[in-house]
Short mmCIF file of C-alpha atoms in Angstrom, two decimals:
data_model
loop_
_atom_site.label_atom_id
_atom_site.label_comp_id
_atom_site.label_asym_id
_atom_site.label_seq_id
_atom_site.Cartn_x
_atom_site.Cartn_y
_atom_site.Cartn_z
CA MET A 259 140.54 111.98 77.23
CA PHE A 260 137.17 111.19 78.35
CA LEU A 261 136.26 108.04 81.20
CA SER A 262 134.21 106.33 83.07
CA PHE A 263 135.05 105.01 86.63
CA GLN A 264 133.40 102.26 89.18
CA CYS A 265 136.64 101.67 90.56
CA CYS A 266 138.74 103.97 93.24
CA ARG A 267 141.21 102.53 93.41
CA ARG A 268 141.41 103.85 88.92
CA LEU A 269 140.31 107.22 90.16
CA GLU A 270 143.23 108.11 92.45
CA TRP A 271 145.51 106.59 89.89
CA CYS A 272 143.90 109.60 87.61
CA LEU A 273 144.03 111.99 90.46
CA GLU A 274 147.50 111.33 90.38
CA CYS A 275 147.65 113.29 87.10
CA ARG A 276 149.09 116.73 86.77
CA SER A 277 147.58 118.29 84.37
CA LEU A 278 143.37 118.97 85.26
CA VAL A 279 141.06 116.58 85.67
CA VAL A 280 137.69 116.62 85.99
CA VAL A 281 135.19 114.45 87.84
CA HIS A 282 131.69 113.90 87.01
CA PHE A 283 129.68 112.51 89.90
CA TRP A 284 126.37 111.79 88.11
CA ALA A 285 123.61 108.57 88.45
CA PRO A 286 121.47 107.01 85.85
CA TRP A 287 118.20 107.97 86.87
CA ALA A 288 118.90 111.52 85.90
CA PRO A 289 118.11 112.82 83.16
CA GLN A 290 120.59 116.25 83.64
CA CYS A 291 123.04 113.73 84.52
CA ALA A 292 122.71 112.37 80.93
CA GLN A 293 122.98 116.04 79.49
CA MET A 294 125.93 117.28 81.06
CA ASN A 295 127.68 113.78 80.31
CA GLU A 296 127.01 115.13 75.98
CA VAL A 297 128.60 118.03 77.36
CA MET A 298 131.95 116.65 78.95
CA ALA A 299 132.12 115.01 75.95
CA ALA A 300 132.22 117.66 73.54
CA LEU A 301 133.82 119.58 76.29
CA ALA A 302 136.91 116.53 76.53
CA LYS A 303 137.85 117.28 71.92
CA GLU A 304 138.37 120.81 72.50
CA HIS A 305 140.74 119.92 75.43
CA ALA A 306 142.65 117.25 75.27
CA GLN A 307 145.22 117.79 78.29
CA VAL A 308 142.38 117.74 80.55
CA THR A 309 140.88 114.10 81.65
CA PHE A 310 137.17 114.43 82.24
CA VAL A 311 136.16 110.79 84.13
CA LYS A 312 132.67 109.58 85.00
CA LEU A 313 131.74 108.06 88.29
CA GLU A 314 128.99 106.68 89.29
CA ALA A 315 128.00 108.34 92.72
CA GLU A 316 125.75 105.48 94.06
CA ALA A 317 128.76 102.90 93.18
CA VAL A 318 131.36 104.65 95.35
CA PRO A 319 129.91 105.86 98.26
CA GLU A 320 132.95 105.89 100.02
CA VAL A 321 134.09 108.70 97.07
CA SER A 322 131.03 110.48 97.64
CA GLU A 323 130.38 110.80 101.64
CA LYS A 324 134.54 111.58 101.05
CA TYR A 325 133.66 115.06 98.88
CA GLU A 326 130.45 115.11 100.62
CA ILE A 327 128.57 114.32 97.49
CA SER A 328 125.12 114.84 97.89
CA SER A 329 123.24 115.42 95.27
CA VAL A 330 123.74 114.68 90.88
CA PRO A 331 124.78 115.78 89.22
CA THR A 332 127.89 117.51 91.19
CA PHE A 333 131.55 118.31 89.03
CA LEU A 334 135.12 118.43 91.24
CA PHE A 335 138.09 119.46 89.79
CA PHE A 336 141.83 118.06 90.16
CA LYS A 337 145.36 119.83 89.97
CA ASN A 338 147.91 117.40 91.61
CA SER A 339 146.04 115.45 93.26
CA GLN A 340 144.47 118.32 94.79
CA LYS A 341 140.37 119.69 94.95
CA VAL A 342 140.54 122.95 93.59
CA ASP A 343 137.26 124.17 92.54
CA ARG A 344 133.74 122.69 92.60
CA LEU A 345 130.15 122.82 90.98
CA ASP A 346 126.82 121.51 91.82
CA GLY A 347 124.45 121.12 89.50
CA ALA A 348 123.57 120.79 85.84
CA HIS A 349 125.17 124.26 84.79
CA ALA A 350 126.40 123.94 81.56
CA PRO A 351 127.85 127.41 80.62
CA GLU A 352 129.30 127.03 84.34
CA LEU A 353 130.39 124.31 84.04
CA THR A 354 132.49 125.28 80.68
CA LYS A 355 133.99 128.30 81.74
CA LYS A 356 135.39 126.51 84.87
CA VAL A 357 137.44 124.06 82.43
CA GLN A 358 138.59 127.07 80.38
CA ARG A 359 139.85 129.06 83.33
CA HIS A 360 141.61 126.31 84.98
CA ALA A 361 143.40 124.45 81.85
CA SER A 362 144.30 127.86 81.34
CA SER A 363 146.03 129.38 84.27
CA SER A 364 148.55 127.17 83.85
CA SER A 365 149.71 129.19 80.79
CA ILE A 366 152.69 131.03 80.19
CA SER A 367 151.85 134.09 78.62
CA ALA A 368 151.89 136.89 80.80
CA GLY A 369 148.73 138.81 78.98
CA SER A 370 146.21 136.17 80.16
CA ASN A 371 147.51 135.83 82.91
CA ASP A 372 146.21 139.47 83.13
CA ILE A 373 143.24 138.13 81.61
CA ALA A 374 142.79 135.80 84.73
CA LYS A 375 143.45 137.87 87.30
CA GLU A 376 140.49 140.20 86.39
CA ASP A 377 137.94 137.06 85.78
CA LEU A 378 138.69 136.55 89.15
CA ALA A 379 138.32 139.74 90.45
CA VAL A 380 135.36 139.75 88.70
CA ARG A 381 134.68 136.66 90.38
CA LEU A 382 134.80 137.41 93.62
CA LYS A 383 132.85 140.73 94.01
CA LYS A 384 130.08 139.00 92.85
CA LEU A 385 130.65 136.80 95.73
CA ILE A 386 130.94 139.61 98.34
CA ASN A 387 127.44 140.72 96.95
CA ALA A 388 125.87 137.87 96.76
CA ALA A 389 124.04 138.44 100.03
CA PRO A 390 124.26 141.81 102.05
CA CYS A 391 125.99 140.09 104.88
CA MET A 392 128.42 137.64 103.21
CA LEU A 393 130.90 135.50 105.37
CA PHE A 394 133.61 133.54 103.82
CA MET A 395 134.90 130.63 106.34
CA LYS A 396 136.89 127.44 106.27
CA GLY A 397 133.64 124.77 106.63
CA SER A 398 130.13 125.85 106.81
CA PRO A 399 127.93 127.63 109.97
CA LYS A 400 126.82 123.88 110.81
CA GLU A 401 130.51 121.99 110.43
CA PRO A 402 132.57 124.61 110.80
CA ARG A 403 136.50 123.51 110.56
CA CYS A 404 138.37 125.80 112.58
CA GLY A 405 137.92 127.62 115.49
CA PHE A 406 137.91 131.30 114.48
CA SER A 407 135.23 130.34 111.73
CA LYS A 408 133.46 128.45 114.64
CA GLN A 409 133.48 131.78 117.25
CA MET A 410 132.37 134.12 114.35
CA VAL A 411 129.33 131.97 113.86
CA GLU A 412 128.39 132.15 117.17
CA ILE A 413 128.51 136.04 117.47
CA LEU A 414 126.78 136.60 114.50
CA ASN A 415 123.87 134.01 115.50
CA LYS A 416 123.63 134.95 118.85
CA HIS A 417 123.19 138.74 117.63
CA GLY A 418 121.04 137.23 115.19
CA ILE A 419 122.49 138.49 112.53
CA SER A 420 120.97 137.07 109.17
CA PHE A 421 124.28 135.93 106.24
CA SER A 422 124.96 133.76 103.92
CA SER A 423 128.77 132.29 104.12
CA PHE A 424 131.36 130.47 101.28
CA ASP A 425 133.59 127.45 102.20
CA ILE A 426 136.89 129.30 101.84
CA PHE A 427 137.98 124.99 101.72
CA SER A 428 135.60 123.99 98.44
CA ASP A 429 137.63 126.85 95.68
CA GLU A 430 141.25 127.09 96.32
CA GLU A 431 141.76 129.64 94.17
CA VAL A 432 138.77 131.92 96.29
CA ARG A 433 140.89 131.38 99.14
CA GLN A 434 144.36 132.52 97.60
CA GLY A 435 142.63 135.20 95.76
CA LEU A 436 140.29 137.30 98.30
CA LYS A 437 143.49 137.99 101.04
CA THR A 438 144.84 139.62 97.78
CA TYR A 439 141.62 141.57 97.00
CA SER A 440 140.44 142.68 100.08
CA ASN A 441 143.71 143.13 101.47
CA TRP A 442 143.27 140.98 104.58
CA PRO A 443 145.38 137.57 104.92
CA THR A 444 143.41 136.09 107.01
CA TYR A 445 139.75 133.75 107.52
CA PRO A 446 137.07 133.98 108.38
CA GLN A 447 136.32 137.86 106.89
CA LEU A 448 132.67 138.99 106.50
CA TYR A 449 131.19 141.76 104.24
CA VAL A 450 128.02 143.74 105.15
CA ALA A 451 126.90 145.37 101.29
CA GLY A 452 130.19 144.75 99.71
CA GLU A 453 133.12 146.16 101.36
CA LEU A 454 135.05 144.29 104.58
CA ILE A 455 133.90 144.44 107.94
CA GLY A 456 136.96 142.29 109.08
CA GLY A 457 138.14 139.14 110.75
CA LEU A 458 137.70 138.23 114.27
CA ASP A 459 138.76 140.06 116.76
CA ILE A 460 136.90 143.01 114.78
CA VAL A 461 133.52 141.90 114.73
CA LYS A 462 134.77 140.71 118.68
CA GLU A 463 135.75 144.99 119.24
CA LEU A 464 132.23 145.56 117.46
CA GLU A 465 129.84 143.76 119.69
CA ALA A 466 132.03 144.92 122.86
CA SER A 467 131.50 148.67 121.86
CA GLY A 468 127.35 147.52 120.68
CA GLU A 469 128.40 148.61 117.30
CA LEU A 470 127.88 144.54 115.69
CA ASP A 471 123.80 145.44 115.76
CA THR A 472 123.69 148.13 113.17
CA VAL A 473 125.98 147.53 111.44
CA CYS A 474 124.99 143.73 110.51
CA PRO A 475 121.05 143.51 109.29
CA LYS A 476 119.59 141.15 111.87
CA ALA A 477 117.79 138.07 110.75
CA CYS A 478 113.74 136.69 110.64
CA LYS A 479 113.32 134.47 113.37
CA LEU A 480 113.41 130.61 111.84
CA GLU A 481 111.05 129.08 112.40
CA ASP A 482 108.71 132.25 111.56
CA LYS A 483 110.79 131.63 107.89
CA LEU A 484 110.02 127.80 108.19
CA LYS A 485 105.97 128.56 108.49
CA ALA A 486 105.79 130.96 106.41
CA LEU A 487 107.48 129.08 103.62
CA ILE A 488 105.26 125.60 104.30
CA ASN A 489 102.70 128.72 103.93
CA LYS A 490 103.86 129.47 100.62
CA ALA A 491 101.51 126.83 98.72
CA PRO A 492 98.36 124.53 99.56
CA VAL A 493 100.81 121.49 98.48
CA MET A 494 104.61 122.17 99.48
CA LEU A 495 107.31 120.38 98.69
CA PHE A 496 110.94 120.51 100.44
CA MET A 497 113.35 118.39 98.09
CA LYS A 498 116.65 118.40 96.10
CA GLY A 499 116.61 120.19 93.07
CA ASN A 500 112.56 121.14 91.75
CA LYS A 501 110.24 120.17 89.92
CA GLN A 502 111.43 120.69 86.71
CA MET A 503 115.04 118.71 88.16
CA ALA A 504 115.20 116.53 90.94
CA LYS A 505 118.72 115.65 92.50
CA CYS A 506 118.03 112.43 93.70
CA GLY A 507 116.50 109.41 93.20
CA PHE A 508 114.48 109.85 95.93
CA SER A 509 112.90 113.38 95.33
CA LYS A 510 112.69 112.32 92.06
CA GLN A 511 109.86 109.84 92.99
CA ILE A 512 108.21 111.71 94.69
CA ILE A 513 107.53 114.22 92.36
CA GLU A 514 106.35 112.00 89.89
CA ILE A 515 103.95 110.33 91.98
CA ILE A 516 102.10 113.43 92.87
CA ASN A 517 102.63 114.67 89.10
CA SER A 518 100.67 111.47 88.62
CA THR A 519 97.34 113.08 90.80
CA GLY A 520 97.61 116.51 88.66
CA VAL A 521 97.11 118.67 91.81
CA ASP A 522 99.03 121.23 91.65
CA TYR A 523 102.18 122.30 94.13
CA GLU A 524 105.22 124.25 94.82
CA THR A 525 108.98 123.28 95.50
CA PHE A 526 111.73 124.52 97.99
CA ASP A 527 114.91 123.00 97.30
CA ILE A 528 116.67 122.38 100.05
CA LEU A 529 119.94 122.62 98.49
CA GLU A 530 119.68 126.24 97.93
CA ASP A 531 119.74 127.33 101.99
CA GLU A 532 121.73 124.77 104.25
CA GLU A 533 119.43 127.22 107.67
CA VAL A 534 116.35 126.36 106.24
CA ARG A 535 117.61 122.34 105.18
CA GLN A 536 118.28 121.51 108.68
CA GLY A 537 116.55 123.95 110.92
CA LEU A 538 113.11 122.17 108.96
CA LYS A 539 114.16 118.61 110.37
CA THR A 540 113.79 119.68 113.50
CA TYR A 541 110.60 121.88 113.22
CA SER A 542 109.13 118.88 111.61
CA ASN A 543 110.52 116.24 113.64
CA TRP A 544 111.29 113.93 110.49
CA PRO A 545 114.24 113.99 109.66
CA THR A 546 114.87 113.18 106.40
CA TYR A 547 114.01 114.86 102.84
CA PRO A 548 111.76 115.02 100.66
CA GLN A 549 109.19 116.15 102.91
CA LEU A 550 105.29 116.93 101.46
CA TYR A 551 103.00 119.51 103.50
CA VAL A 552 99.48 120.28 102.37
CA LYS A 553 97.89 123.27 104.01
CA GLY A 554 101.13 123.60 106.37
CA ASP A 555 100.67 120.34 108.09
CA LEU A 556 103.12 117.54 106.93
CA VAL A 557 102.23 114.29 105.15
CA GLY A 558 105.78 112.10 105.87
CA GLY A 559 108.04 111.71 103.23
CA LEU A 560 108.58 108.77 99.84
CA ASP A 561 107.92 105.69 101.83
CA ILE A 562 103.90 107.57 103.45
CA VAL A 563 103.15 109.27 99.97
CA LYS A 564 103.57 105.64 97.64
CA GLU A 565 101.30 103.97 100.79
CA LEU A 566 98.35 106.75 100.83
CA LYS A 567 98.78 106.41 96.67
CA GLU A 568 98.23 102.89 97.10
CA ASN A 569 95.51 103.07 99.46
CA GLY A 570 93.72 105.50 97.40
CA GLU A 571 94.41 108.39 100.27
CA LEU A 572 96.59 110.58 98.50
CA LEU A 573 94.50 112.41 96.12
CA PRO A 574 91.87 113.24 98.63
CA ILE A 575 94.68 114.21 101.12
CA LEU A 576 96.28 116.47 98.84
CA LYS A 577 93.52 118.21 97.26
CA GLY A 578 92.18 118.61 101.56
CA GLU A 579 89.49 116.71 101.82
CA ASN A 580 91.43 114.64 104.82
#
């Protein structure tokens, strides 16, 4: 079943289904969303028991805010009114895999259950090794959603430890599966080089003994990281997505303007690095994205770039002539 909604009440009714519901938060201005709608239509033919829903993100801001939709396309997976998984971005193979996995998760066959467990183990191993130091927590480092996770982040930050994180609230399968995989029943869980270090109590003991600094990798200073990124190319654009695939309307507009000048530039996807996303706002004293830099200096956001183009000043600035 493939549905298109612009009504919150109809969506809530749909989510009450006991079967799998896949919701695509999309925008008509984003070509990648149109491509993923075609993928969804094909999947709907293959999986008749699954309900696929198109929901225009900007038409239902309260729903988008509730589910923290910051870019399109984003896919949420629901079972029995509960969110069980999420996929950000136009990744057709990954969407297909997730649909197949969740659609078959209620399979009765013991053999298929064993295969699903193997697939989950492979996925967990990849997540654990996604960074030299991985923290599985409730929420994000910027917005922890439990006191233990908050304390863990504070300790790691205090010691200047470089780490990536995974929000276990975003994926119930990972949340439950990792407990068995690691034989550790609670969160947060800290891993270094793919090996479990432990939870908050263990990390506190390592801190007290002075071993934490030797166990975990150190981070470079955020300010140094931001300076290096800003100066990575003469013209640097910090945006949602990249020059091939913008993930918000403002980013799409600014790359169209810059492309029209013919000037070479590099981009950085702020959705890929939460530390950079939040830190650059403070560093530049500019609260929104996109942000355009020329030779390490902030030019501004979309409105500034539009004004410069209208005044005929944009091209000289991009060429470093002003």
